[in-house]
mmCIF file of C-alpha atoms in Angstrom:
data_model
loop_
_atom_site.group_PDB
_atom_site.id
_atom_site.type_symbol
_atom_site.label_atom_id
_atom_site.label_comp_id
_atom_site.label_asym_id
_atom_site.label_seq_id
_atom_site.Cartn_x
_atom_site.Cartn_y
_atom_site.Cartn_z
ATOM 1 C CA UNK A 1 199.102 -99.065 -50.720
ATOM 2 C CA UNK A 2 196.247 -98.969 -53.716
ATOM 3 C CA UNK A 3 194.735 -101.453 -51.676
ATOM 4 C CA UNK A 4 193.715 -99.477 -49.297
ATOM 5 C CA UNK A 5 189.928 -98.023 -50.443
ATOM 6 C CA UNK A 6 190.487 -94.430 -48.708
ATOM 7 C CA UNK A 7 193.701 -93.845 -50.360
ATOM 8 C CA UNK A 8 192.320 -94.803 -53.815
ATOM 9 C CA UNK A 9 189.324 -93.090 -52.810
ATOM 10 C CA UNK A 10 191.748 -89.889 -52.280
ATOM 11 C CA UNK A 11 193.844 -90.414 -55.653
ATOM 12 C CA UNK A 12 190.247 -90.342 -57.529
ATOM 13 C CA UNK A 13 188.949 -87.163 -56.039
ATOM 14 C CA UNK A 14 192.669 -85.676 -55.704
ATOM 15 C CA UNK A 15 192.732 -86.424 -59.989
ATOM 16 C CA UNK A 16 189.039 -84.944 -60.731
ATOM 17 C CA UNK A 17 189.815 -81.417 -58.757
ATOM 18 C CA UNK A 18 193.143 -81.036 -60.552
ATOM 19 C CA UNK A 19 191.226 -81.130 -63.773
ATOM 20 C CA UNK A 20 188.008 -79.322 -62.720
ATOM 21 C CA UNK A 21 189.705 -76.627 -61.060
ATOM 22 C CA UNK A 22 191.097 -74.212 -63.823
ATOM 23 C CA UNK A 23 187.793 -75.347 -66.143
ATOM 24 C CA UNK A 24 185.592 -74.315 -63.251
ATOM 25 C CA UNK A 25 187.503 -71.114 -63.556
ATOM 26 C CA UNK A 26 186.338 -70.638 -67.196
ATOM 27 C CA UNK A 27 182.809 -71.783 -66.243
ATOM 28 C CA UNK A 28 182.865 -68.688 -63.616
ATOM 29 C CA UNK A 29 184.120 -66.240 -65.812
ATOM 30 C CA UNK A 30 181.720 -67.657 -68.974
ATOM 31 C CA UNK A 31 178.532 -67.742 -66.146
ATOM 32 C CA UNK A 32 178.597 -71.404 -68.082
ATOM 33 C CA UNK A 33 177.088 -72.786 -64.659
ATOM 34 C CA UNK A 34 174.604 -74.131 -66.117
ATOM 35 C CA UNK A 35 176.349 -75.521 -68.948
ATOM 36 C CA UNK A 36 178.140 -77.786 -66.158
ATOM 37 C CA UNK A 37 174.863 -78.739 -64.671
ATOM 38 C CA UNK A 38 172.914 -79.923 -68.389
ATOM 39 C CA UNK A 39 176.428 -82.170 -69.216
ATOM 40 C CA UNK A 40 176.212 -83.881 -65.937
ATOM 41 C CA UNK A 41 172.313 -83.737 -66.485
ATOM 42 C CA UNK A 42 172.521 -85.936 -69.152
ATOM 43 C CA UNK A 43 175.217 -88.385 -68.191
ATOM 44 C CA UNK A 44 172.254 -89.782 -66.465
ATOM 45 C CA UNK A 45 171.163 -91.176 -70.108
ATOM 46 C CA UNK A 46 174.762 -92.247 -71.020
ATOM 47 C CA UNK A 47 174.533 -94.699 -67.630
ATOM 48 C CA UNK A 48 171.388 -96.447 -69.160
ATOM 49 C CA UNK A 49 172.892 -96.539 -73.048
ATOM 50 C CA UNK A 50 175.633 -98.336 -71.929
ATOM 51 C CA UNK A 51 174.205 -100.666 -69.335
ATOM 52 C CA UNK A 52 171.331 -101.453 -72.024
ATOM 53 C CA UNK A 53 174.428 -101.913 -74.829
ATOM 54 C CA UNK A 54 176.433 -104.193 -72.388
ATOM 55 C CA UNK A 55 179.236 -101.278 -72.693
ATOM 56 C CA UNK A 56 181.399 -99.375 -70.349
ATOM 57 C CA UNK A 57 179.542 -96.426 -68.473
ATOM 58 C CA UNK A 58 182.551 -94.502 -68.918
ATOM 59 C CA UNK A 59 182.339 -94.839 -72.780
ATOM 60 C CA UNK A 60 178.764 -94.524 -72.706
ATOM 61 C CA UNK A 61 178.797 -91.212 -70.422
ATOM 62 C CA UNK A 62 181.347 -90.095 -72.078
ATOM 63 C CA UNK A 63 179.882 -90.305 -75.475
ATOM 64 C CA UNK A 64 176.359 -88.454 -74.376
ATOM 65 C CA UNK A 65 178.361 -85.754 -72.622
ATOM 66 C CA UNK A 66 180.784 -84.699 -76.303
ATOM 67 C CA UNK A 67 177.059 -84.792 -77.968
ATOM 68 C CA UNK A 68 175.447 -82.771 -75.525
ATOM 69 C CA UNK A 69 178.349 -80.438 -75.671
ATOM 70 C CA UNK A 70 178.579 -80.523 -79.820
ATOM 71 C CA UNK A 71 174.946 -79.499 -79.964
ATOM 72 C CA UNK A 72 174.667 -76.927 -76.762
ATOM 73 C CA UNK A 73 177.826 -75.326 -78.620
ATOM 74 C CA UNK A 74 176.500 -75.653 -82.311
ATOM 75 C CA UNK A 75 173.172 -74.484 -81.780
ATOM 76 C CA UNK A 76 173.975 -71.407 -79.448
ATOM 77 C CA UNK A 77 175.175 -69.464 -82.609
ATOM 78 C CA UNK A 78 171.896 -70.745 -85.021
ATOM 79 C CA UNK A 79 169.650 -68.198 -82.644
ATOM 80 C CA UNK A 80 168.836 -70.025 -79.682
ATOM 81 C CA UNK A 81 168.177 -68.583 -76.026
ATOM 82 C CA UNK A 82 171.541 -70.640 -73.790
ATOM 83 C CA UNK A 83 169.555 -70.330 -70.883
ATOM 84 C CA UNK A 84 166.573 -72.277 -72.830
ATOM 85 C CA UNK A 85 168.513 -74.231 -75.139
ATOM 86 C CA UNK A 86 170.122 -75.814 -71.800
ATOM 87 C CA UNK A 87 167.091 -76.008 -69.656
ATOM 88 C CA UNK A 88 165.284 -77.898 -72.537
ATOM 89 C CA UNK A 89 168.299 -80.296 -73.264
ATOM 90 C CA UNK A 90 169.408 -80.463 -69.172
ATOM 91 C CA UNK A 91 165.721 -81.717 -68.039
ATOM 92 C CA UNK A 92 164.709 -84.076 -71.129
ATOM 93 C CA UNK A 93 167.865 -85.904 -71.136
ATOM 94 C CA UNK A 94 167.657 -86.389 -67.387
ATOM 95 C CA UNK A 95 163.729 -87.758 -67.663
ATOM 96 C CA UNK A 96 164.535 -89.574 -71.097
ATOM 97 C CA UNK A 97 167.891 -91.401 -68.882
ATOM 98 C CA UNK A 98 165.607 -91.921 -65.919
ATOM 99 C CA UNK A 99 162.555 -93.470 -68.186
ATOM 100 C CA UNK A 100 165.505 -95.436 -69.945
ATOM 101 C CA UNK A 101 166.954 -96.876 -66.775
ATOM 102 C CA UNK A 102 163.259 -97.675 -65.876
ATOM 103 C CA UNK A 103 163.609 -100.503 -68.896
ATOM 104 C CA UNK A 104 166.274 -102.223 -67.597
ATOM 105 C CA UNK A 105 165.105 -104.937 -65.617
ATOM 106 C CA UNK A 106 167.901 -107.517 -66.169
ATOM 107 C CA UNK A 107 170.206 -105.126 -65.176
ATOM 108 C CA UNK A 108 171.043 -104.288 -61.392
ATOM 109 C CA UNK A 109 171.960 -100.965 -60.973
ATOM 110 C CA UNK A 110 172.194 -98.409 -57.891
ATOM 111 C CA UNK A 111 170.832 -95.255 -59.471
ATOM 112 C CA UNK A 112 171.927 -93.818 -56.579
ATOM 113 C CA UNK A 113 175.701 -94.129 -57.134
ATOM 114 C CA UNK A 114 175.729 -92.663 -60.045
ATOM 115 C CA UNK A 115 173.234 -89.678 -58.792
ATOM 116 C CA UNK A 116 175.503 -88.877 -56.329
ATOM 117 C CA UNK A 117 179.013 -90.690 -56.527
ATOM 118 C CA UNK A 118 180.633 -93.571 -54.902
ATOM 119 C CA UNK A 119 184.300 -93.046 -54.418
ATOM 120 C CA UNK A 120 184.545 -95.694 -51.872
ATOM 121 C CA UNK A 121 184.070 -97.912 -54.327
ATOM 122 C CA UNK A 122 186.594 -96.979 -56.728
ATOM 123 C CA UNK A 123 188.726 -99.497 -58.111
ATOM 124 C CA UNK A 124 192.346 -99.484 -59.723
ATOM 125 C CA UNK A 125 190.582 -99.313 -63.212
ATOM 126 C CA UNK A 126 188.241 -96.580 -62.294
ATOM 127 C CA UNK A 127 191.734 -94.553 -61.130
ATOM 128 C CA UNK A 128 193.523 -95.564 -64.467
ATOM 129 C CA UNK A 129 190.032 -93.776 -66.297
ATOM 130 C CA UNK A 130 189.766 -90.644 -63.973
ATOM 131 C CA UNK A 131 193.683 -90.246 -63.860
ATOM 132 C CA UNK A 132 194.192 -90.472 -67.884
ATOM 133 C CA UNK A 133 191.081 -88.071 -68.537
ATOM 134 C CA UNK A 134 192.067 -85.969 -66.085
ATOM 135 C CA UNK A 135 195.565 -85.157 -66.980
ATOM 136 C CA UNK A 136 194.175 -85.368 -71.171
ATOM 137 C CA UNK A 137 191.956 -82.140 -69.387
ATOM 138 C CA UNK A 138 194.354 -80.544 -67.769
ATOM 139 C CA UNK A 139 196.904 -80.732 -70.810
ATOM 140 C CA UNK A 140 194.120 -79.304 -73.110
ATOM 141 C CA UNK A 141 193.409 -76.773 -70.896
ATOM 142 C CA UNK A 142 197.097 -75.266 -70.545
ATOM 143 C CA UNK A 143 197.829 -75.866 -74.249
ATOM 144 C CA UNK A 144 194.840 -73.532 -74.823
ATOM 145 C CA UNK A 145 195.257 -71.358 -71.996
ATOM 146 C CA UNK A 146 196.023 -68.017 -73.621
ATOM 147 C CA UNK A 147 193.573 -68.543 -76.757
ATOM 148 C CA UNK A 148 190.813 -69.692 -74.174
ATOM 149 C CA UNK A 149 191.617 -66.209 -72.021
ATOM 150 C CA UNK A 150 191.233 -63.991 -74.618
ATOM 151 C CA UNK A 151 188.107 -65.677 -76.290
ATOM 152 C CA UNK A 152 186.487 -65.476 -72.683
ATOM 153 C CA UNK A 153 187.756 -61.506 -72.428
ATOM 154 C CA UNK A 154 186.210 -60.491 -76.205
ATOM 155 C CA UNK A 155 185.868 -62.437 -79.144
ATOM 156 C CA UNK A 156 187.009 -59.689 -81.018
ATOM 157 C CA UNK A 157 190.360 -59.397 -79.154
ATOM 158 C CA UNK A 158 190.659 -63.754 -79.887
ATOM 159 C CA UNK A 159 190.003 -62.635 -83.134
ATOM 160 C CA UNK A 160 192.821 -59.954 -83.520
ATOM 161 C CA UNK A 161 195.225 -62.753 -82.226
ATOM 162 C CA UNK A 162 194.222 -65.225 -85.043
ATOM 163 C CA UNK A 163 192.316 -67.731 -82.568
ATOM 164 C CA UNK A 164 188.282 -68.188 -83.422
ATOM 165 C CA UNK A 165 186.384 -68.314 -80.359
ATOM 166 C CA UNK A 166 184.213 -70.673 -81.403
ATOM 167 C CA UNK A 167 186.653 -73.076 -81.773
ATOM 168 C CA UNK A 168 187.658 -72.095 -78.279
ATOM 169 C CA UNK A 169 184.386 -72.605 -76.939
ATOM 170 C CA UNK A 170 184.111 -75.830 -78.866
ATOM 171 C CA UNK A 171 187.258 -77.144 -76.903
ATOM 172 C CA UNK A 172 186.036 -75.486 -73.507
ATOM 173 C CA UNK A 173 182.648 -77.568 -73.788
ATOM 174 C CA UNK A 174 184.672 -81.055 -74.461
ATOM 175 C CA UNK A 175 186.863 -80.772 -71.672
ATOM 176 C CA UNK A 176 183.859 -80.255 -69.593
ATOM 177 C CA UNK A 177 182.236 -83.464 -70.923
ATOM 178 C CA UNK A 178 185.599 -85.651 -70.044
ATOM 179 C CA UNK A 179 185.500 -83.987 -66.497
ATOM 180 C CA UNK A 180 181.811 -84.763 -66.221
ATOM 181 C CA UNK A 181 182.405 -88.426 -67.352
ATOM 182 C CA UNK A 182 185.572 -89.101 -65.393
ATOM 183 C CA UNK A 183 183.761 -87.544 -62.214
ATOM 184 C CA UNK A 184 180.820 -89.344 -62.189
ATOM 185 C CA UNK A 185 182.426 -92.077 -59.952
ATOM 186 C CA UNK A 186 183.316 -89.759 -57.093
ATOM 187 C CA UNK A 187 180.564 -87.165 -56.940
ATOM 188 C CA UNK A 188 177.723 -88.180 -59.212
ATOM 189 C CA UNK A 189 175.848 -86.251 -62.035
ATOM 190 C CA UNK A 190 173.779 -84.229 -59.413
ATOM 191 C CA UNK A 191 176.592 -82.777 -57.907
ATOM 192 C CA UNK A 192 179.703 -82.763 -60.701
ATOM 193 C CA UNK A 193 178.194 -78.658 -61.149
ATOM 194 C CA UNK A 194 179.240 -77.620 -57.554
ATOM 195 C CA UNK A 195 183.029 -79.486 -57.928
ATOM 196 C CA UNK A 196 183.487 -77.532 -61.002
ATOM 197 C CA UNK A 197 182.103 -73.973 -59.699
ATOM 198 C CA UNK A 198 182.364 -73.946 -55.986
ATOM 199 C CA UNK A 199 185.963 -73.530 -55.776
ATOM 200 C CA UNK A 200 186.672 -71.684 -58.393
ATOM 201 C CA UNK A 201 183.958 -68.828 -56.475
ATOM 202 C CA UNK A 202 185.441 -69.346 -53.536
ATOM 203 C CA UNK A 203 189.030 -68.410 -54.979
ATOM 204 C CA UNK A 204 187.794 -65.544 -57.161
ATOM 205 C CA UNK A 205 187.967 -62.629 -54.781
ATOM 206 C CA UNK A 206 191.810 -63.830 -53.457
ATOM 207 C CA UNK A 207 193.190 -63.723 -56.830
ATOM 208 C CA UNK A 208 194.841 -61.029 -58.854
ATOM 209 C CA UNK A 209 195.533 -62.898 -61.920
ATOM 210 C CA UNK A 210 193.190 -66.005 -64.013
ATOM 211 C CA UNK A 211 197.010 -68.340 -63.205
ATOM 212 C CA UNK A 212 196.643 -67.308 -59.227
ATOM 213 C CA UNK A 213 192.284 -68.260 -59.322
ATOM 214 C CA UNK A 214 193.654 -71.698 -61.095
ATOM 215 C CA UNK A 215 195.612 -72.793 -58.513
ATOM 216 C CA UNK A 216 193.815 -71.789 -55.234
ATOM 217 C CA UNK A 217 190.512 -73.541 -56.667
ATOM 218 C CA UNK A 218 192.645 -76.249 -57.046
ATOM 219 C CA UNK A 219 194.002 -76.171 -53.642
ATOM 220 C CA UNK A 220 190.221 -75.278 -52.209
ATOM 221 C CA UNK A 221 189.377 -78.350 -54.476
ATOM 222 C CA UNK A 222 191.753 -80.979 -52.436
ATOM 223 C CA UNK A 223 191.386 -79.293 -49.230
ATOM 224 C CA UNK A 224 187.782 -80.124 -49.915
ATOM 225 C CA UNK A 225 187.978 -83.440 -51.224
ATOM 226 C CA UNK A 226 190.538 -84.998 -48.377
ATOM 227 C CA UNK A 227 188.128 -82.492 -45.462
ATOM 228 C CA UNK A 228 185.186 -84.868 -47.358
ATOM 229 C CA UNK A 229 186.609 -88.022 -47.412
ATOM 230 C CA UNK A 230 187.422 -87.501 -43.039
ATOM 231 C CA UNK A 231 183.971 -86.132 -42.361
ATOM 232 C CA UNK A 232 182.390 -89.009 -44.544
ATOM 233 C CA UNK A 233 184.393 -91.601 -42.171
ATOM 234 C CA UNK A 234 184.220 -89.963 -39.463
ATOM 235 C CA UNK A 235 180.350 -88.687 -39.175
ATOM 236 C CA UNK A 236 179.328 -91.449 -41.356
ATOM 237 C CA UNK A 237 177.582 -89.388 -44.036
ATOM 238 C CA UNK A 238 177.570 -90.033 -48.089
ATOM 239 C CA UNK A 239 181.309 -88.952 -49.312
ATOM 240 C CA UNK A 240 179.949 -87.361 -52.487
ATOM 241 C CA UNK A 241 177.402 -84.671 -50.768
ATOM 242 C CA UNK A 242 180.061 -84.124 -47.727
ATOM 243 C CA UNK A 243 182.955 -83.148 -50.204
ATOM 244 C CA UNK A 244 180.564 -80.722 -51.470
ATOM 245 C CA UNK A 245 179.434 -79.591 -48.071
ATOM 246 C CA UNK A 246 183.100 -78.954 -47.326
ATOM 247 C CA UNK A 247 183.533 -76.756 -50.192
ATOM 248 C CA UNK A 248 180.383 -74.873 -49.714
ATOM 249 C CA UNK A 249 181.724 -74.275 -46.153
ATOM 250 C CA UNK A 250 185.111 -72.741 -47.422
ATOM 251 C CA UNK A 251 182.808 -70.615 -49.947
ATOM 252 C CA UNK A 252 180.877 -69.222 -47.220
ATOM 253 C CA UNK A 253 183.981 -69.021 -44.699
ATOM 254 C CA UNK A 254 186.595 -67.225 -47.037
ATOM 255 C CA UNK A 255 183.756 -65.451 -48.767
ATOM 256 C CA UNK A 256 183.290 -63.503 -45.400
ATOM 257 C CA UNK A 257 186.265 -63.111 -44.871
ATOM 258 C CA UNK A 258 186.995 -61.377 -48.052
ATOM 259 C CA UNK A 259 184.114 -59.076 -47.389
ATOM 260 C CA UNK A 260 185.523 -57.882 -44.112
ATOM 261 C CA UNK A 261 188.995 -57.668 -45.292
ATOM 262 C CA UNK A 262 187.227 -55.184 -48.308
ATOM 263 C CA UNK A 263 185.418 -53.419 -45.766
ATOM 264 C CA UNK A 264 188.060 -52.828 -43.087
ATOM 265 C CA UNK A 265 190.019 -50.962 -46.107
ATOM 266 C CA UNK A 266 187.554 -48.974 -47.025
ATOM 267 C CA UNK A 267 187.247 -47.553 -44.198
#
C-alpha cells in the first residue's frame, strides 16, 4: 500500500497535523505566531548547513530550529522586544540560508521544495522521520499539558503549582522546532506558520474547553490536508499552498458561521 505516493503522501501530512494541532493551540493562545514563522524562517539555513556538511536536512533543520528556539527563549527574559528579537533573527537567518545556498554549486538542490513542501515526494524514510517526531511532539505535549495551561493562563498561577514557566516555555519552543523540522517535507518553511495557526483559529470560537480546541484543529488539520492532497490532483496545483488554501477556506467558512450563529442569539 506504502507504495502508493498519495497514500504516503496522506500518512505524512495526516502525522504533521496530529502534532501541530494542539501546539498551534498554544501558539494562539501565546500570540507566538510569529515565533512559528522565525523557526521555519530559519530552517531555510539548516537546508544549506547540511547540504554543505554532506548531512541529513532533517538533522541539519532540526539542529538550527532547537538553536533558534534556545536563543528566541533565552534572550526574551535578558530585556529584549519578542516582536524585534524575532523579526531580527526570522529575516537574517532566512537571507544568511539563502546567501548560503547561493555557495553551493556542487550541490543540486530545488529551493523550491523546501520553500514550499513536496509531499509527493515523500519516501518511506521521510514517513519513519515525520511519524517518530511527530508522536515524540505529541507525547511532550500531553505529558506537559496541565503545566503548559497554567504557564500560558499566569505565570504566577504555574508558579503556585510548583511548575516554572520558563521551563514551560522552554519545552513549548522545542516542540515547535521538531514540528518545523519534521514538516518541512510536506509544506515547506514558508508555509509551516499557517499549518500550525490556521486551524487552531478556525477551531477557537467552537470550543468550550483548551482539550475540545485540540481536537477540532486537529480534525480541521486532516480535513485540510486530505481536501489538499484531492484539489492538488485534481486541479493540478502545488500540494503544499492548496492544503493551506483549504484551511484558510474552513477559517473563513466556519469563521462566518460562528459570527452569525453569535449574532442570531443576540438578538
Amino acid at each position: 500500500m506504502l507504495d502508493d505516493f498519495m497514500v504516503r503522501a496522506a500518512l505524512a501530512g495526516l502525522g504533521v497535523v496530529l502534532a501541530a494541532a494542539p501546539l498551534g493551540c498554544f501558539v494562539v493562545w501565546r500570540r507566538m505566531a510569529f515565533f512559528g514563522a522565525a523557526t521555519a524562517h530559519a530552517a531555510v539555513l539548516g537546508v544549506a548547513l547540511s547540504l554543505a556538511l554532506s548531512m541529513s536536512v532533517f538533522a541539519g533543520v532540526l539542529a538550527v530550529s532547537l538553536l533558534m528556539a534556545i536563543s528566541v527563549t533565552l534572550l526574551s527574559h535578558r530585556g529584549y522586544a519578542m516582536d524585534t528579537l524575532l523579526g531580527v533573527m526570522a529575516h537574517s537567518s532566512l537571507a544568511f540560508g539563502l546567501v548560503a545556498v547561493s555557495f553551493l554549486t556542487d550541490v543540486r538542490i530545488d529551493l523550491m521544495a523546501y520553500l514550499f513542501g513536496d509531499i509527493l515526494a515523500v519516501g518511506r524514510t521521510d514517513l519513519g522521520i515525520i511519524w517518530s517526531g511527530s508522536l515524540l511532539v505529541l507525547g511532550l505535549t500531553l505529558w506537559r499539558w496541565q503545566p503548559l495551561l497554567l504557564a500560558t493562563v499566569s505565570e504566577e498561577l504555574a508558579h503556585a503549582e510548583g511548575y516554572d514557566p520558563q521551563r514551560e516555555s522552554l519545552v513549548l519552543t522545542l516542540a515547535l522546532a521538531i514540528v518545523v523540522a519534521v514538516a518541512i517535507k510536506v509544506v515547506g518553511v514558508l508555509l509551516i506558520a499557517a499549518l500550525l495557526i490556521i486551524p487552531a483559529a478556525t477551531a477557537r470560537p467552537f470550543s468550550a474547553t483548551p482539550e475540545r480546541m485540540a481536537l477540532i484543529a486537529a480534525g480541521l488539520g486532516i480535513i485540510s490536508v486530505l481536501g489538499g492532497l484531492w484539489g492538488s490532483w485534481n486541479l493540478d496545483t502545488p500540494t503544499g499552498p492548496t492544503i493551506v488554501c483549504v484551511a484558510a477556506i474552513l477559517f473563513a467558512l466556519l469563521n462566518t458561521i460562528a459570527r452569525f450563529e453569535r449574532g442570531g442569539k443576540s438578538d
